[in-house]
Short mmCIF file of C-alpha atoms (C1' of nucleotides) in Angstrom, two decimals:
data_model
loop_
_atom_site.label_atom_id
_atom_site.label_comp_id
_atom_site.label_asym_id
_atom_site.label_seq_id
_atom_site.Cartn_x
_atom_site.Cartn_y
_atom_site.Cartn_z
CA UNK A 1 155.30 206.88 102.33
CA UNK A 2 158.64 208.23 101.53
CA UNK A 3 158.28 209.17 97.59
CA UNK A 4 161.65 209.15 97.26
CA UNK A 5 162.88 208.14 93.67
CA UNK A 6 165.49 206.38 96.16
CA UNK A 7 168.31 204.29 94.45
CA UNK A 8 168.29 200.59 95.30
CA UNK A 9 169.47 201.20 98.73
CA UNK A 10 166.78 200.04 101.01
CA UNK A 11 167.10 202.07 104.36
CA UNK A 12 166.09 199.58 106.08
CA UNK A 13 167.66 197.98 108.37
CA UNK A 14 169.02 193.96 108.76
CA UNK A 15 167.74 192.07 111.62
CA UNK A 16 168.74 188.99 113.10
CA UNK A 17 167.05 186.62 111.74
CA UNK A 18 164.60 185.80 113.86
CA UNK A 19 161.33 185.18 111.88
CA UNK A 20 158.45 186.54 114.79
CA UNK A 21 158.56 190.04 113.20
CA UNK A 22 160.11 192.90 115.63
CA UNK A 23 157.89 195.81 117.00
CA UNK A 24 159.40 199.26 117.32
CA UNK A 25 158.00 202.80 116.76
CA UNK A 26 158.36 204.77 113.45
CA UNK A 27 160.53 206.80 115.40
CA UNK A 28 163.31 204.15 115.62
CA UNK A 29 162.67 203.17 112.23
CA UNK A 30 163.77 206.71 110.50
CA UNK A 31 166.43 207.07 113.46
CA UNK A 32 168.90 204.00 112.58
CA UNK A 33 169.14 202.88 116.09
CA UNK A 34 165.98 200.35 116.25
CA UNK A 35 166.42 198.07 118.57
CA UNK A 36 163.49 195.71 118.96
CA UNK A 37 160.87 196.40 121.11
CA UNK A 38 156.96 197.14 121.17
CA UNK A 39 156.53 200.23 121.91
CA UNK A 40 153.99 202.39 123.82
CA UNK A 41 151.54 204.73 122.28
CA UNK A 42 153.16 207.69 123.63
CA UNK A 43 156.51 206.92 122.56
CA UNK A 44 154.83 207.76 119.05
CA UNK A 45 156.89 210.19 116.73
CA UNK A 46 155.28 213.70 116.67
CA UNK A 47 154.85 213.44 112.83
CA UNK A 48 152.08 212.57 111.57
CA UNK A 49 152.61 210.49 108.32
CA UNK A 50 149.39 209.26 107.64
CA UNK A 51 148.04 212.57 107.12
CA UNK A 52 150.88 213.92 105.47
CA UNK A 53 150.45 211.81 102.85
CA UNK A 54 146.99 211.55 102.12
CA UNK A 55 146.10 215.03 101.26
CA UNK A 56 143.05 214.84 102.81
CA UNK A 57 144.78 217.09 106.64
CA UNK A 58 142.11 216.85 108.92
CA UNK A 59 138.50 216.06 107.04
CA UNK A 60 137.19 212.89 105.97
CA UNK A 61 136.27 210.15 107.59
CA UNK A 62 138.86 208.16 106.48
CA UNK A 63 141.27 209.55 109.13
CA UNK A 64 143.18 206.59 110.20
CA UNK A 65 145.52 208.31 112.60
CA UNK A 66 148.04 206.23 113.76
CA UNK A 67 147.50 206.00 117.22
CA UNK A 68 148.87 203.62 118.92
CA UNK A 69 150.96 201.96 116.15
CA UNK A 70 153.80 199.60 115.91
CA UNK A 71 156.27 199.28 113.43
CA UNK A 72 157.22 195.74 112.63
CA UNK A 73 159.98 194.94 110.78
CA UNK A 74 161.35 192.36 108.68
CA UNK A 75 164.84 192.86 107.31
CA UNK A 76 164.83 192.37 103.48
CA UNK A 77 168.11 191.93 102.33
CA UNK A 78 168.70 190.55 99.12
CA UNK A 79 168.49 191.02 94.97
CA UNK A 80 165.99 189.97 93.16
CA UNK A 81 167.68 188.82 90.45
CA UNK A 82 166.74 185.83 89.71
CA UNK A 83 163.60 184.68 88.10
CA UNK A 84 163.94 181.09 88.14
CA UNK A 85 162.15 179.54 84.73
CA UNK A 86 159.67 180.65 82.99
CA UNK A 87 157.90 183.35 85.12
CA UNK A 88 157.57 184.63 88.02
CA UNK A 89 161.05 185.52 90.04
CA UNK A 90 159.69 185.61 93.63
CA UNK A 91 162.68 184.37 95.44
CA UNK A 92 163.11 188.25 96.44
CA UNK A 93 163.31 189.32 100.38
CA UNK A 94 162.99 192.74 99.94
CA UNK A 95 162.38 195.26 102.25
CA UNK A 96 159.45 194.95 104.23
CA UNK A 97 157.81 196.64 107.00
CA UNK A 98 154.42 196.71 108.83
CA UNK A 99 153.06 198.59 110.99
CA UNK A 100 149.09 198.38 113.12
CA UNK A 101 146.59 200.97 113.16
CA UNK A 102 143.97 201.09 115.28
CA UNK A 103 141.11 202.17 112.66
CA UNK A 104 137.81 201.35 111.34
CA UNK A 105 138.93 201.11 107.88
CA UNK A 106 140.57 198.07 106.62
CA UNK A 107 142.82 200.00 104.14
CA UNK A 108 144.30 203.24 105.12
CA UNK A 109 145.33 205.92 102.25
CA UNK A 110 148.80 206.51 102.23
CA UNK A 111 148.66 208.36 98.84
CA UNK A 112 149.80 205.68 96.63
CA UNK A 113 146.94 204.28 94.50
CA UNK A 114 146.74 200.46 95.16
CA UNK A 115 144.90 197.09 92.86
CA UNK A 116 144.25 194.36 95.01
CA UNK A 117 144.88 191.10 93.53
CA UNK A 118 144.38 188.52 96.12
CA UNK A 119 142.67 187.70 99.55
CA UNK A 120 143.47 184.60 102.02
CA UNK A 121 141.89 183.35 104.92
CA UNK A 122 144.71 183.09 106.93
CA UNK A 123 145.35 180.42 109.35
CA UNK A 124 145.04 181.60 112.90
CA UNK A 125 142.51 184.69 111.80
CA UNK A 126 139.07 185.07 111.22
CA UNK A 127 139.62 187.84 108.74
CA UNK A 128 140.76 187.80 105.22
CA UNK A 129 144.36 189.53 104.45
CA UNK A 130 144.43 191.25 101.41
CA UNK A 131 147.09 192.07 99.27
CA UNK A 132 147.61 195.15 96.52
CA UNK A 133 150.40 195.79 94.56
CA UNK A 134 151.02 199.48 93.67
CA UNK A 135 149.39 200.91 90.30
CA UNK A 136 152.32 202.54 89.12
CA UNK A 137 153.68 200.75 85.62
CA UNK A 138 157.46 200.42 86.93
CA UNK A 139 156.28 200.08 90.61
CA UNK A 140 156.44 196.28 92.34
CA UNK A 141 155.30 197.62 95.37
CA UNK A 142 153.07 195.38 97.49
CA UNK A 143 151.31 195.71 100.88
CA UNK A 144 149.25 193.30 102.29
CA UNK A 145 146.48 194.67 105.13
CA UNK A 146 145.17 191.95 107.97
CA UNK A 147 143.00 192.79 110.82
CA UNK A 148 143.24 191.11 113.53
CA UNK A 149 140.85 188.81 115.30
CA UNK A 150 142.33 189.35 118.94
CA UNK A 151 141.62 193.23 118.29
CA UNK A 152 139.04 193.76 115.98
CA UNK A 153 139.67 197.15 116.07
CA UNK A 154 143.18 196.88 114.51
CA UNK A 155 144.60 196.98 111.01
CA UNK A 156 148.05 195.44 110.05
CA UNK A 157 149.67 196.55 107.25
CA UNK A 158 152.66 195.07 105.92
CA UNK A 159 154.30 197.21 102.99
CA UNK A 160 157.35 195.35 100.73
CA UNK A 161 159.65 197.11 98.92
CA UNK A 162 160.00 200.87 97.75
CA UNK A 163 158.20 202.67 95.71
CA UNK A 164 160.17 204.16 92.79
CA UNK A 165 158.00 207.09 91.98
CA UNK A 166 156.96 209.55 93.65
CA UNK A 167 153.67 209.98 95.40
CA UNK A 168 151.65 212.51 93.47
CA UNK A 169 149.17 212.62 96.14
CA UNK A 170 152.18 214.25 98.05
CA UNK A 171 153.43 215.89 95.50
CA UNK A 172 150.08 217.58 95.20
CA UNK A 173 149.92 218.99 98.52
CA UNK A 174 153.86 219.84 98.43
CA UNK A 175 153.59 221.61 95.40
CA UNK A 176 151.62 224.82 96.26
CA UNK A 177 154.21 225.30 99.92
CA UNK A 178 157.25 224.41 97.43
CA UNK A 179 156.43 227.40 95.52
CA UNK A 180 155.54 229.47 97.98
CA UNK A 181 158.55 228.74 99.46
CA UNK A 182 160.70 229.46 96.85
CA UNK A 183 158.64 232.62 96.30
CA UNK A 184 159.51 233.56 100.10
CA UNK A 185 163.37 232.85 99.28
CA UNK A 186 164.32 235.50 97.02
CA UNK A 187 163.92 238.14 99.83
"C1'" DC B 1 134.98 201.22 78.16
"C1'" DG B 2 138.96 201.11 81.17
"C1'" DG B 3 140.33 200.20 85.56
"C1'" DT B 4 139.34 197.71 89.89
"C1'" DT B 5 137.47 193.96 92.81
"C1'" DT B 6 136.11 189.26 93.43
"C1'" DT B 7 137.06 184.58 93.79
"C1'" DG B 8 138.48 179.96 92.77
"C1'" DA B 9 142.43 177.86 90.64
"C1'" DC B 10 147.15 177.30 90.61
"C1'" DC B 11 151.76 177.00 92.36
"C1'" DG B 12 155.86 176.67 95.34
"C1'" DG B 13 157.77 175.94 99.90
"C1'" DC B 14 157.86 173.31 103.89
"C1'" DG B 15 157.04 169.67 107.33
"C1'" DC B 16 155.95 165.04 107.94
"C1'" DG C 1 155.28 161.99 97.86
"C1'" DC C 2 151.50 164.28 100.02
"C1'" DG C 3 148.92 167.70 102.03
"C1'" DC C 4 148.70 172.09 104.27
"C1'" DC C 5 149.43 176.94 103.87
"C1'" DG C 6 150.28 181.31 102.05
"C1'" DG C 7 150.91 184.09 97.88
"C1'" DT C 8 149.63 185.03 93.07
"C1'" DC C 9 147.07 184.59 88.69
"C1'" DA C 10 143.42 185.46 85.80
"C1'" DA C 11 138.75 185.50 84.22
"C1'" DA C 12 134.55 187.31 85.19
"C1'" DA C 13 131.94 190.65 87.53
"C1'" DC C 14 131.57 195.14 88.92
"C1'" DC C 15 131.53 200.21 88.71
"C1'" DG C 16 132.29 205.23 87.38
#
DNA sequence: CGGTTTTGACCGGCGC
DNA sequence: GCGCCGGTCAAAACCG
């Protein structure tokens, strides 16, 4: 989402620390006042992000509008320095949010180019969960996408940390109303 | 041929 | 310590 070449700061909010991940809309998320709660289709925010950022407004079948979706949010509060011995540093809770989308698809295109590199059977679910990790060379980015076996009809997807680049998908359809905006400007 | 997916192995955390 | 469970690795397969 947000292709922000953001500084460390992770917007995201703290939570108690309650492990059952919280539910609240999008809506709360960007706002700052979230307080925990599932929320109700309707209390959706009017922007659509999906199709914002995949380029592709309106065609192809891979329209997973987020109807009826739920945040969830885990807090993610910490460095990641350290990498422990001799590889892998994965001692890092970074910010991390999910959200469900009711959708045919099993992975949704946000407009970041993903590489999955794993898939579980997960305990309590008859469906695999995936996990990708973001393309981009400097980019840690993961996501991991789980449908779920109550509602076969729903996606989760559970993003982790911020993407450091921006998302040329985006950028691509930003461009062309960029400059036509700044054309516009000079009258 | 380069990038992506597949899939079993591997590893670390946690509960007992 | 042991085994379960979830996350990651990495080699091979796959695909344009």
């Amino acid at each position: 989402m947000e292709g922000q070449e953001a500084p460390p700061p992770p917007p995201l909010p703290q939570f108690p620390s309650q492990n059952p991940p919280y539910l609240f809309s999008p809506s709360l998320l960007l706002s700052s006042s979230l307080h925990p709660s599932i929320i109700e289709p309707q209390s959706l925010p009017d922007i659509d992000w999906v199709g914002l950022l995949s380029g592709q407004s309106g065609l192809g079948e891979n329209r997973s509008i987020m109807d009826s979706a739920s945040m969830v949010a885990e807090n993610g509060a910490e460095e990641e320095k350290d990498k422990k011995k001799g590889g892998r540093m994965k001692k890092t809770t970074r910010p991390r949010f999910a959200f469900q989308t009711r959708s045919a698809d099993d992975v949704l295109d946000d407009g970041y180019r993903w590489r999955k590199y794993g898939q579980k059977a997960v305990k309590n679910s008859k469906y695999p969960r995936s996990y990708y990790r973001c393309t981009h060379h400097t980019c840690n980015v993961k996501k991991q996408v789980q449908r779920l076996s109550k509602d076969t009809s729903i996606v989760v997807t559970t993003y982790e940390g911020i993407h450091n680049h921006p998302c040329e998908k985006m950028m691509e359809t930003l461009t062309p109303l960029l400059k036509q905006m700044q054309f516009l400007a000079r009258f």
